[in-house]
Short mmCIF file of C-alpha atoms in Angstrom, two decimals:
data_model
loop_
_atom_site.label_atom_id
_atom_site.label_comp_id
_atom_site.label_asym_id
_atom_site.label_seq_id
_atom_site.Cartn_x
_atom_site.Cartn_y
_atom_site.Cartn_z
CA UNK A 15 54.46 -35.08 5.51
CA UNK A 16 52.26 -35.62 2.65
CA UNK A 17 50.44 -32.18 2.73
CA UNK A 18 53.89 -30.51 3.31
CA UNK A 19 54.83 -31.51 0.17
CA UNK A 20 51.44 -30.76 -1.14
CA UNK A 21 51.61 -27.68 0.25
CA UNK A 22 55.09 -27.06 -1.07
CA UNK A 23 54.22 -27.96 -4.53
CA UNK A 24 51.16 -25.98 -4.59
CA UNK A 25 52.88 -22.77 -3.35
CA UNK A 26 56.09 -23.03 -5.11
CA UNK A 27 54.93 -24.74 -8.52
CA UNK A 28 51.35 -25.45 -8.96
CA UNK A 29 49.68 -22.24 -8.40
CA UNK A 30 51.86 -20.37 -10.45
CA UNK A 31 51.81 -23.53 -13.24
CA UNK A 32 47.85 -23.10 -13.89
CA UNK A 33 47.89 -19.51 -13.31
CA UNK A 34 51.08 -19.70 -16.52
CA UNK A 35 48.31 -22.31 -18.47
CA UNK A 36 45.23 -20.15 -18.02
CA UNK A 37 47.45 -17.14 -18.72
CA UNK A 38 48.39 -18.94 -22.07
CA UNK A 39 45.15 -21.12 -22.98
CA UNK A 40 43.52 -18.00 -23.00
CA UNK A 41 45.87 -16.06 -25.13
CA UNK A 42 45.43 -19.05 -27.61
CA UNK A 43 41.42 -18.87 -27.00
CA UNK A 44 41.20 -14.83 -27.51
CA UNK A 45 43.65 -15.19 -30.96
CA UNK A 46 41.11 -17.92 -32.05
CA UNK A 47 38.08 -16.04 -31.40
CA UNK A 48 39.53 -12.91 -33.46
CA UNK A 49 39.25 -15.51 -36.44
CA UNK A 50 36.07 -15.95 -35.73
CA UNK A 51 32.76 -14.67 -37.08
CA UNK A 52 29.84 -15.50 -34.93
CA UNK A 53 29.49 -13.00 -32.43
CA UNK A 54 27.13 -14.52 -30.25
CA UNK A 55 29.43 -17.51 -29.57
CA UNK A 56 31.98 -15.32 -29.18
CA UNK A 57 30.41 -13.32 -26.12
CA UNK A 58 29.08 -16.79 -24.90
CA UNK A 59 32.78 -18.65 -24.58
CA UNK A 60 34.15 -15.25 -22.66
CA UNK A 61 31.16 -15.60 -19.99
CA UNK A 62 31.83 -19.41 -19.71
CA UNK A 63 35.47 -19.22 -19.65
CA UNK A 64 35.41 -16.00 -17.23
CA UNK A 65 32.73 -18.62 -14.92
CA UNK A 66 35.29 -21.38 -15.03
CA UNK A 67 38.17 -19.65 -13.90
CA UNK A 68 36.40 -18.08 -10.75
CA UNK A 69 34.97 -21.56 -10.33
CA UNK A 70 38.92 -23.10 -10.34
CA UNK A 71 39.92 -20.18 -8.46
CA UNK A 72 37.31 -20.69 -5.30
CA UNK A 73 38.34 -24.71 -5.67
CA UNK A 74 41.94 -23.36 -4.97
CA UNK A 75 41.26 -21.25 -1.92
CA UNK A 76 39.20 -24.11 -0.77
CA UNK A 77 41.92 -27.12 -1.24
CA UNK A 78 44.39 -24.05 0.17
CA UNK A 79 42.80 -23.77 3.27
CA UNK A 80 41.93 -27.51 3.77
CA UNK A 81 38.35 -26.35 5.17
CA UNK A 82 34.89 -25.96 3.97
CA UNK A 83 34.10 -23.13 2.59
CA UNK A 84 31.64 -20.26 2.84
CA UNK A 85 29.48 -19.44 -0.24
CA UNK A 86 28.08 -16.43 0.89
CA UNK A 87 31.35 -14.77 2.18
CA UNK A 88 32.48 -11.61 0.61
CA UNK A 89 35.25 -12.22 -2.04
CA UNK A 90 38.61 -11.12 -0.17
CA UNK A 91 41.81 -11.06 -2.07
CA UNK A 92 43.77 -9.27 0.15
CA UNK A 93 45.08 -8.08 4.09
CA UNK A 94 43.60 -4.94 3.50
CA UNK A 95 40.46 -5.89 2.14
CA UNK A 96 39.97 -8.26 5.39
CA UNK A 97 41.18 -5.43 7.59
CA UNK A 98 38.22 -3.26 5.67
CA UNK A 99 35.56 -5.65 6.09
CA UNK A 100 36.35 -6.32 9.97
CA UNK A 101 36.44 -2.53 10.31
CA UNK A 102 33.29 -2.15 9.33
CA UNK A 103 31.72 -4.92 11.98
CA UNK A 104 33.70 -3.35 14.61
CA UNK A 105 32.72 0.40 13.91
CA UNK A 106 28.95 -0.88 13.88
CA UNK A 107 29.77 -2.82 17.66
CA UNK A 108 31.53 -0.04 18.93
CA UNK A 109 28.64 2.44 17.87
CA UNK A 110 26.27 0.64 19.73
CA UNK A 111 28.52 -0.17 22.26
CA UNK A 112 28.87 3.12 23.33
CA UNK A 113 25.08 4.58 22.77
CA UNK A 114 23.96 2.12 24.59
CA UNK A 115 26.18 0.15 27.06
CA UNK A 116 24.19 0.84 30.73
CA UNK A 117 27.29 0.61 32.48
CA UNK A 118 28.91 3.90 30.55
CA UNK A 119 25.81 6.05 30.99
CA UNK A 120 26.32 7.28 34.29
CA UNK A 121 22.17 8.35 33.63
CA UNK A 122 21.54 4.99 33.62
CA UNK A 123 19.35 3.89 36.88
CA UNK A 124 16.87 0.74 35.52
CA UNK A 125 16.45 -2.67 34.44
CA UNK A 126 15.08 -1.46 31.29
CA UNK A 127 18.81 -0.04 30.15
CA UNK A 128 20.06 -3.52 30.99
CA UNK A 129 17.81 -5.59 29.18
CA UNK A 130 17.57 -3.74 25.90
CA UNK A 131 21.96 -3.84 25.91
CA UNK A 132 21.53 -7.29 26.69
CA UNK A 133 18.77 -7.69 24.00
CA UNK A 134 21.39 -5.96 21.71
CA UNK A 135 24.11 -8.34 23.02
CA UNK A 136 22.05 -11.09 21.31
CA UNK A 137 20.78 -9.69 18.20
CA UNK A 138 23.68 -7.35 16.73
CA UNK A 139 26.92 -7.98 18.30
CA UNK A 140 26.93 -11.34 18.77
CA UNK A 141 25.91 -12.23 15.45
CA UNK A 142 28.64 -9.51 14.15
CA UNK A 143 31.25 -10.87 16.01
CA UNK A 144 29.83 -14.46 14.11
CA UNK A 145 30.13 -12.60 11.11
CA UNK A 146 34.10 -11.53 12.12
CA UNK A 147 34.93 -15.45 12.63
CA UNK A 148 33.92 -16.48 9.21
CA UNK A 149 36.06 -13.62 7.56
CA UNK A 150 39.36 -15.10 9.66
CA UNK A 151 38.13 -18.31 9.09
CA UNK A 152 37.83 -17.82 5.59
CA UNK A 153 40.74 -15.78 5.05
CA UNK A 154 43.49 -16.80 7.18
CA UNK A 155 46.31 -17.13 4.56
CA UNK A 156 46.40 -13.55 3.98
CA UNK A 157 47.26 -12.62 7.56
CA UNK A 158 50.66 -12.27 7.88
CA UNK A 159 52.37 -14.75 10.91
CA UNK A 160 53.46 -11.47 12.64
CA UNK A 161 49.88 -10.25 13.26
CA UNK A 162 48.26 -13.79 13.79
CA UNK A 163 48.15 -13.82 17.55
CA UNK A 164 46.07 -11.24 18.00
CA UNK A 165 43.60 -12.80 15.69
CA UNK A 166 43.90 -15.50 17.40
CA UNK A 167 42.78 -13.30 20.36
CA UNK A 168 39.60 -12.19 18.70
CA UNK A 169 38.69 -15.42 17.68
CA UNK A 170 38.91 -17.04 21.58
CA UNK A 171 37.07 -13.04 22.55
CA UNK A 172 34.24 -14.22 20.67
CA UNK A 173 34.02 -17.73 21.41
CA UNK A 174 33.87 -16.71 25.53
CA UNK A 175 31.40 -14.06 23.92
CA UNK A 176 29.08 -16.15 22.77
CA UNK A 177 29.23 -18.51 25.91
CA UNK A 178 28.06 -15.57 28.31
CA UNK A 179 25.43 -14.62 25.67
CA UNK A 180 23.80 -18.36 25.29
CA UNK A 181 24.12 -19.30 29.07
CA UNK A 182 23.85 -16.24 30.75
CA UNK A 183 20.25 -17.08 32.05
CA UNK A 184 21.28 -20.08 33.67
CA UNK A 185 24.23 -19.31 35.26
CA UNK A 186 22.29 -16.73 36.70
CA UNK A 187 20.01 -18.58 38.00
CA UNK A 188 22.32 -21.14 39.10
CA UNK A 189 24.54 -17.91 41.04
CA UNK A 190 27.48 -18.58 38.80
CA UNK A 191 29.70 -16.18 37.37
CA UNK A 192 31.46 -17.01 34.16
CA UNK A 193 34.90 -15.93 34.12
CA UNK A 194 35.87 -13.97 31.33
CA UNK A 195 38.11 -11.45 32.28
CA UNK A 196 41.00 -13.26 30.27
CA UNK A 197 38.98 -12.86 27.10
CA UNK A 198 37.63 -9.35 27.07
CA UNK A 199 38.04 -7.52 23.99
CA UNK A 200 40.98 -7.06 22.47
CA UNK A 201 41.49 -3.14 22.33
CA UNK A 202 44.87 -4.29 20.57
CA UNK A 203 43.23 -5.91 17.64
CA UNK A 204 41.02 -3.18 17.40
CA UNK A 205 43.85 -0.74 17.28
CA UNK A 206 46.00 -3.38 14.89
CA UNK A 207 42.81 -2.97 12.29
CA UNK A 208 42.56 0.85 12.62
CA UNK A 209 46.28 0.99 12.30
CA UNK A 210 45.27 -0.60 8.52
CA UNK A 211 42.79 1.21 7.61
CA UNK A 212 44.46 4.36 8.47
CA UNK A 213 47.21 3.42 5.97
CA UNK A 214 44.87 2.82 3.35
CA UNK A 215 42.89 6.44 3.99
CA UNK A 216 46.33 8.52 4.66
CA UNK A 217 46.14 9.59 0.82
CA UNK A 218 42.69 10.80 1.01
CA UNK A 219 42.55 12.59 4.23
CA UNK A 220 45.99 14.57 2.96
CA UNK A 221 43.94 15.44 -0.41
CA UNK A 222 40.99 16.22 2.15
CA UNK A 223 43.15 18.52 4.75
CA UNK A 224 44.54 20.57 1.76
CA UNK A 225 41.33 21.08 0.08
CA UNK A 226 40.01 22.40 3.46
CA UNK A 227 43.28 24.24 4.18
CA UNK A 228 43.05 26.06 1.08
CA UNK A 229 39.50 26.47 0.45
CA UNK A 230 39.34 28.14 3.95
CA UNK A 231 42.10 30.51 3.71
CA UNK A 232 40.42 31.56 -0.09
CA UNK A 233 37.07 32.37 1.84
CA UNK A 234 38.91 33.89 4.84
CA UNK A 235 37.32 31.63 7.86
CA UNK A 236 38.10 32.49 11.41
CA UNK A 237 39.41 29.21 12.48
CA UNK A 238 42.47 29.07 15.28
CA UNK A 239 41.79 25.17 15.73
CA UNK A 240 40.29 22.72 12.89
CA UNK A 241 40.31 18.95 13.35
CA UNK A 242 38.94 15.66 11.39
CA UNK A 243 37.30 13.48 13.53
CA UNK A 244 34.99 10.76 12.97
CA UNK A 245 34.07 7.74 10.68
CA UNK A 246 37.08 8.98 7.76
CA UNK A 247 39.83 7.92 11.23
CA UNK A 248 38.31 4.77 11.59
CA UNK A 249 36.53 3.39 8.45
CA UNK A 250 37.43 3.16 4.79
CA UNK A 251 37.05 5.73 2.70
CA UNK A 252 35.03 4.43 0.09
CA UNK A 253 32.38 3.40 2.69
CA UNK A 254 31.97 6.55 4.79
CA UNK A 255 28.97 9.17 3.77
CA UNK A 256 30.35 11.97 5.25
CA UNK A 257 33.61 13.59 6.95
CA UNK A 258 33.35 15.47 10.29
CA UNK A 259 35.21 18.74 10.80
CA UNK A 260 35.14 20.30 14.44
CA UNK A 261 36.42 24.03 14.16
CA UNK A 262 37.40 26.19 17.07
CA UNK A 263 36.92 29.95 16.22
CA UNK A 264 37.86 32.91 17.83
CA UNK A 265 34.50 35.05 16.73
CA UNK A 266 32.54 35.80 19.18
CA UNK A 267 29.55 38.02 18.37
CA UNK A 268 25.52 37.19 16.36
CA UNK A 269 27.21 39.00 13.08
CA UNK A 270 30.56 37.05 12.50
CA UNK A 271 29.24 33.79 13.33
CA UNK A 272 26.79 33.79 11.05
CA UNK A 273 28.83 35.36 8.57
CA UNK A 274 31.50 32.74 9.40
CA UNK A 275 28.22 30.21 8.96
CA UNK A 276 27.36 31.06 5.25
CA UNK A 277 30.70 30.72 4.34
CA UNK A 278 31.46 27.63 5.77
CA UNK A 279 28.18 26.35 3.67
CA UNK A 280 29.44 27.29 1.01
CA UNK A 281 32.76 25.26 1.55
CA UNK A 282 30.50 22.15 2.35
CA UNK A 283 29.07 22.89 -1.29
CA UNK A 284 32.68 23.21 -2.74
CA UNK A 285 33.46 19.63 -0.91
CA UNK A 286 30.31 17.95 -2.06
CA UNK A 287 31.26 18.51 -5.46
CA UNK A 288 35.12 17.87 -5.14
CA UNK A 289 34.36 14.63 -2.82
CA UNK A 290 31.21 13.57 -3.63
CA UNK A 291 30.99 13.24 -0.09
CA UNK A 292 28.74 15.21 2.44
CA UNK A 293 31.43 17.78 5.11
CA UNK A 294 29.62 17.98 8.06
CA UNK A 295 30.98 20.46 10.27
CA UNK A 296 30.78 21.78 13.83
CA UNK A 297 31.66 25.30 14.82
CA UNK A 298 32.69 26.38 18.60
CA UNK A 299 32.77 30.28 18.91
CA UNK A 300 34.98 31.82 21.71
CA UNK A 301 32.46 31.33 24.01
CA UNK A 302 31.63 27.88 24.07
CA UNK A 303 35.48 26.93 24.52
CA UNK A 304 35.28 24.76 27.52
CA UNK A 305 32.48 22.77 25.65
CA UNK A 306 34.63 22.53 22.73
CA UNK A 307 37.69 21.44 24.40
CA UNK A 308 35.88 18.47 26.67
CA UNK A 309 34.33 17.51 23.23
CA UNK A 310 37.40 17.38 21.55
CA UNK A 311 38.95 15.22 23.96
CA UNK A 312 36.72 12.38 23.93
CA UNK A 313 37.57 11.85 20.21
CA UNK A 314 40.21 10.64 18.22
CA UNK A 315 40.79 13.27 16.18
CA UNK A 316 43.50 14.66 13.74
CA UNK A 317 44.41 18.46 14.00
CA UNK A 318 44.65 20.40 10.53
CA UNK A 319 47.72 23.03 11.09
CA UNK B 5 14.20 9.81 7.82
CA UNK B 6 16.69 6.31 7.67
CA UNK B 7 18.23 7.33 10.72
CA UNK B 8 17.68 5.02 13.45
CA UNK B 9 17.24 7.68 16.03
CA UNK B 10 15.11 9.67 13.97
CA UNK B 11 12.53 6.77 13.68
CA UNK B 12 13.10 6.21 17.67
CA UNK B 13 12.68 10.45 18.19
CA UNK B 14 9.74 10.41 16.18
CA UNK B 15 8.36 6.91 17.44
CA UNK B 16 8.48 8.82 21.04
CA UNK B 17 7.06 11.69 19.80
CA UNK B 18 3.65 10.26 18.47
CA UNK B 19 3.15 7.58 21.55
CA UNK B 20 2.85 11.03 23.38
CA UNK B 21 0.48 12.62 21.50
CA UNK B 22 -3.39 12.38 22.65
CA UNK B 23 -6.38 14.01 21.34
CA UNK B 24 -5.87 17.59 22.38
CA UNK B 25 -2.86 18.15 19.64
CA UNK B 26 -2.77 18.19 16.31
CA UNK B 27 0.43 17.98 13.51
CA UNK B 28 -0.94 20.68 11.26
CA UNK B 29 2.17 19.94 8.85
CA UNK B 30 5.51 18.98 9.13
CA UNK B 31 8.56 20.48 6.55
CA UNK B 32 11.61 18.63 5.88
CA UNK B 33 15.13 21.38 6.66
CA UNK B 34 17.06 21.34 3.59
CA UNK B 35 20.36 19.95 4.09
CA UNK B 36 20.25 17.89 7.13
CA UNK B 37 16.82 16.45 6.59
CA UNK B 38 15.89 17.72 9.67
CA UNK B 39 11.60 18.05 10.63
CA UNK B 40 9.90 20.95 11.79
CA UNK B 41 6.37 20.41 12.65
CA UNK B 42 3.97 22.86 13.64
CA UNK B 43 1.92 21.92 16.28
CA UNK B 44 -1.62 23.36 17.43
CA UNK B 45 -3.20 21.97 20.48
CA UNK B 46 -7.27 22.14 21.09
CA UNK B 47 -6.90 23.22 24.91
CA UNK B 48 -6.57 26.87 24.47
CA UNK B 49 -2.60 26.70 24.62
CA UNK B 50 -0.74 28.54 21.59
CA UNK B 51 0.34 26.91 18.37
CA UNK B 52 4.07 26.29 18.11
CA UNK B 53 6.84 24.51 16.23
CA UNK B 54 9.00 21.60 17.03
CA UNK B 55 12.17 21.57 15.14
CA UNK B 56 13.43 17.40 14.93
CA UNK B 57 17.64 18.06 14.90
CA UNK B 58 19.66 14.95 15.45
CA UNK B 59 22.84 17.02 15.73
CA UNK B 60 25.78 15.54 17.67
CA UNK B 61 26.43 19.24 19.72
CA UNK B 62 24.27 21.98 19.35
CA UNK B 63 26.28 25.14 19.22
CA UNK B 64 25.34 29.04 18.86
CA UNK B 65 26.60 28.70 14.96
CA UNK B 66 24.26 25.45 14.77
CA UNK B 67 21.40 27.76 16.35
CA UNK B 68 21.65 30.60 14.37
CA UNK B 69 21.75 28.82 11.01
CA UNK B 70 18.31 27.57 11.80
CA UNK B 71 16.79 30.73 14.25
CA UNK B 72 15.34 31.93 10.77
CA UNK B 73 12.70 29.08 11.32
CA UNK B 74 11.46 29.85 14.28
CA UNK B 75 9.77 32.07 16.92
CA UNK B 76 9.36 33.08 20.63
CA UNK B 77 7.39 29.47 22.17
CA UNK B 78 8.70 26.97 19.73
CA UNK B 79 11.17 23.80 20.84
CA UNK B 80 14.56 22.31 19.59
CA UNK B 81 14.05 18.53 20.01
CA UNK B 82 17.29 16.73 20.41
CA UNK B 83 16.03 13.16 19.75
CA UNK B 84 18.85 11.73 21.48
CA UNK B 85 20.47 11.06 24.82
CA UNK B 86 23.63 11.37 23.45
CA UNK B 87 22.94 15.24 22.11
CA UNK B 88 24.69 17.86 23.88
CA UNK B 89 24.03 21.52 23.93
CA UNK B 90 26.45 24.34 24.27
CA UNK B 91 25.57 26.57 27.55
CA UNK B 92 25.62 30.10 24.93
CA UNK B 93 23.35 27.92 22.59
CA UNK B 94 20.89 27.38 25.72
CA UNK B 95 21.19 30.88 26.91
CA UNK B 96 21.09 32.06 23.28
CA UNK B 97 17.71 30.58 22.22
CA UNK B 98 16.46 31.30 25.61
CA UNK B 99 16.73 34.60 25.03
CA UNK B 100 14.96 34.51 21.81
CA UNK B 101 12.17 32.56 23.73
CA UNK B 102 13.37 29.17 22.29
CA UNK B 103 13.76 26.23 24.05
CA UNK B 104 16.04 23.26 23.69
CA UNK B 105 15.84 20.16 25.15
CA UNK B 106 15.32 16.24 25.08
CA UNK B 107 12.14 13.68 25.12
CA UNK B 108 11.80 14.53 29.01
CA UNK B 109 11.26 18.30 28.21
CA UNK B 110 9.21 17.90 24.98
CA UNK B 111 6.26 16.26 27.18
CA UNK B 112 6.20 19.05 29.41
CA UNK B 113 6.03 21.58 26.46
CA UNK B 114 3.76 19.84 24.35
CA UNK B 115 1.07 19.76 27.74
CA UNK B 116 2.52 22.74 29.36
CA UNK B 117 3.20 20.46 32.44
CA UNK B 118 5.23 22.89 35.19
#
């Protein structure tokens, strides 16, 4: 009863009162220090009053979340930010996830697969998936009620996670089979967090698909099919290196496509300078159709029209 | 050269080498920082090149841009498993006396094991 009101007089009153007396002590303070003549102490009270309020403002979060916490997690202030940060661990679990999961190479015949995943298991994922706690932990406020279950879902993935990774020698030797079938991973959190981060890059990949529209139809390129694939889908923006095009062309002969090459090098100059980001691009003449369509298929991809 | 699988191509690449072959230089592509070493070998076999491409497919387009580079005998390494290769890229370079291939086939060029 006592931390309901708490809580209800920190949310309704108290965090807006201090925010309303910082707001106004250092209106005071600034007007103050105009009057003022010694620089030096001048430049010194803005660094120790700009230290204090991050220090109050940590001291709130903390008392806010009732829970210890984490010096060395990255400051979040909002659901997207969290979203971005998780996105990030994910893309680097998935990645190896896929390169080197025995179980989807169909290749795959030794032990040798299996222990280096395993080996993997234990010194990447696992500790990313560590690193994906803390951030819910940490930030839990900012996730709205309606998409708490499935972060709830995540969390109790990686706890059952980390139980088959620490004890999976001995309940091998002992014949036992852990069951975690109810706690796979949740390919709906996933798709909840690229959901997100699509939302946040839809500006940027419209600016992106009109640069390429435009700058291809100025340099006349041969392309019947042209689609984004790649880290800009499923990471943030500001993070990714590059931006993948996949182009389906209708050219056919040792001339045109490397005609069709030069050109398209030159766009990738024309994008470097616009995006400051590297387009990498991959070009399927008429020929190597089949190839291109099975490719295309495994990806999630968005079509330029 | 940050790439993991570059240091793991690479890696794989000098574990195989023995006495009999030599890196006479190695040029870094422009662009995608790819490596093209030239290769000679003491046992009477020819000199060739080894072009290092981490490229997800390779297609004819992806060929041709870096044909220029090389001659009849020399190698495409893809230093992947995950690399694919477009049949008209295969058939392509073939004709030009080029061939493609992974880890597996790179031993068997580099010693001319048939």
């Amino acid at each position: 009863m006592i931390l309901k009101i708490y809580d209800f007089l920190f949310e309704k009153v108290l965090d807006k009162l201090w925010k309303i007396c910082f707001g106004s002590g250092f209106g005071i303070y600034l007007i103050n220090l105009l009057k003022s003549n010694i620089l030096f102490w001048q430049l010194l009270s803005i660094v120790l009053l700009f230290l204090l309020m991050m220090t109050v403002y940590l001291l709130n979060k903390m008392l806010h979340q009732n829970k210890t916490y984490r010096l060395n997690s990255p400051m979040i202030f909002s659901y997207n930010d969290l979203c971005i940060k998780i996105n990030r661990i994910l893309y680097e679990n998935n990645k190896i996830f896929q390169h080197n999961a025995p179980f989807l190479n169909p290749n795959c015949t030794g032990q040798e697969e299996t222990t280096n995943w395993h080996t993997l298991e234990e010194t990447i994922i696992n500790p990313n998936n560590k690193k994906i706690l803390n951030l819910i932990e940490d930030n839990y406020n900012l996730i709205p009620s309606s998409d708490k279950d499935l972060f709830i879902k995540m969390k109790q993935h990686i706890h059952s996670f980390n139980e088959v990774i620490n004890n999976r020698n001995e309940l091998a030797e002992e014949g036992i089979s852990f069951d975690y079938s109810n706690n796979r991973f949740p390919k709906d959190f996933e798709s909840l967090i690229k959901e997100k981060i699509k939302m946040v890059n839809i500006k940027y990949i419209n600016d992106i698909t009109k640069f390429i529209k435009n700058s291809f139809k100025k340099n006349s390129i041969n392309a019947s099919k042209i689609y984004i694939y790649g880290s800009l889908l499923e990471d943030y923006v500001e993070i990714i290196q590059d931006v993948d095009l996949l182009i389906f062309s209708s050219v056919n002969d040792k001339k045109n496509i490397i005609e069709q090459s030069k050109k398209l090098q030159h766009v990738t100059q024309l994008f470097r300078k616009k995006f400051k980001k590297d387009l990498h691009i991959q070009f399927f003449s008429q020929n190597e159709e089949n190839e291109f369509n099975n490719f295309i298929s495994k990806l999630n991809n968005k079509e330029i029209t | 050269m940050t790439k993991p699988h570059y240091r793991e191509g690479i890696r794989f690449f000098e574990k195989i080498l023995d006495e009999t072959v030599t890196v006479v230089k190695f040029n870094q592509i422009p662009n995608d920082n790819w490596l093209l070493y030239h290769i000679s070998r003491s046992n009477e076999l020819n000199d060739f090149n080894i072009l290092f491409i981490d490229e997800y497919n390779i297609t004819v387009e992806k060929y041709y841009e870096y044909s220029d580079l090389l001659s009849k005998g020399d190698f495409i390494y893809q230093m992947g498993n995950w690399q694919f290769i477009t049949q008209e890229a295969f058939l392509t370079a073939k004709n030009d006396g080029i061939l493609i291939g992974k880890a597996n086939v790179l031993k068997k060029i580099l010693y001319e094991i048939f």
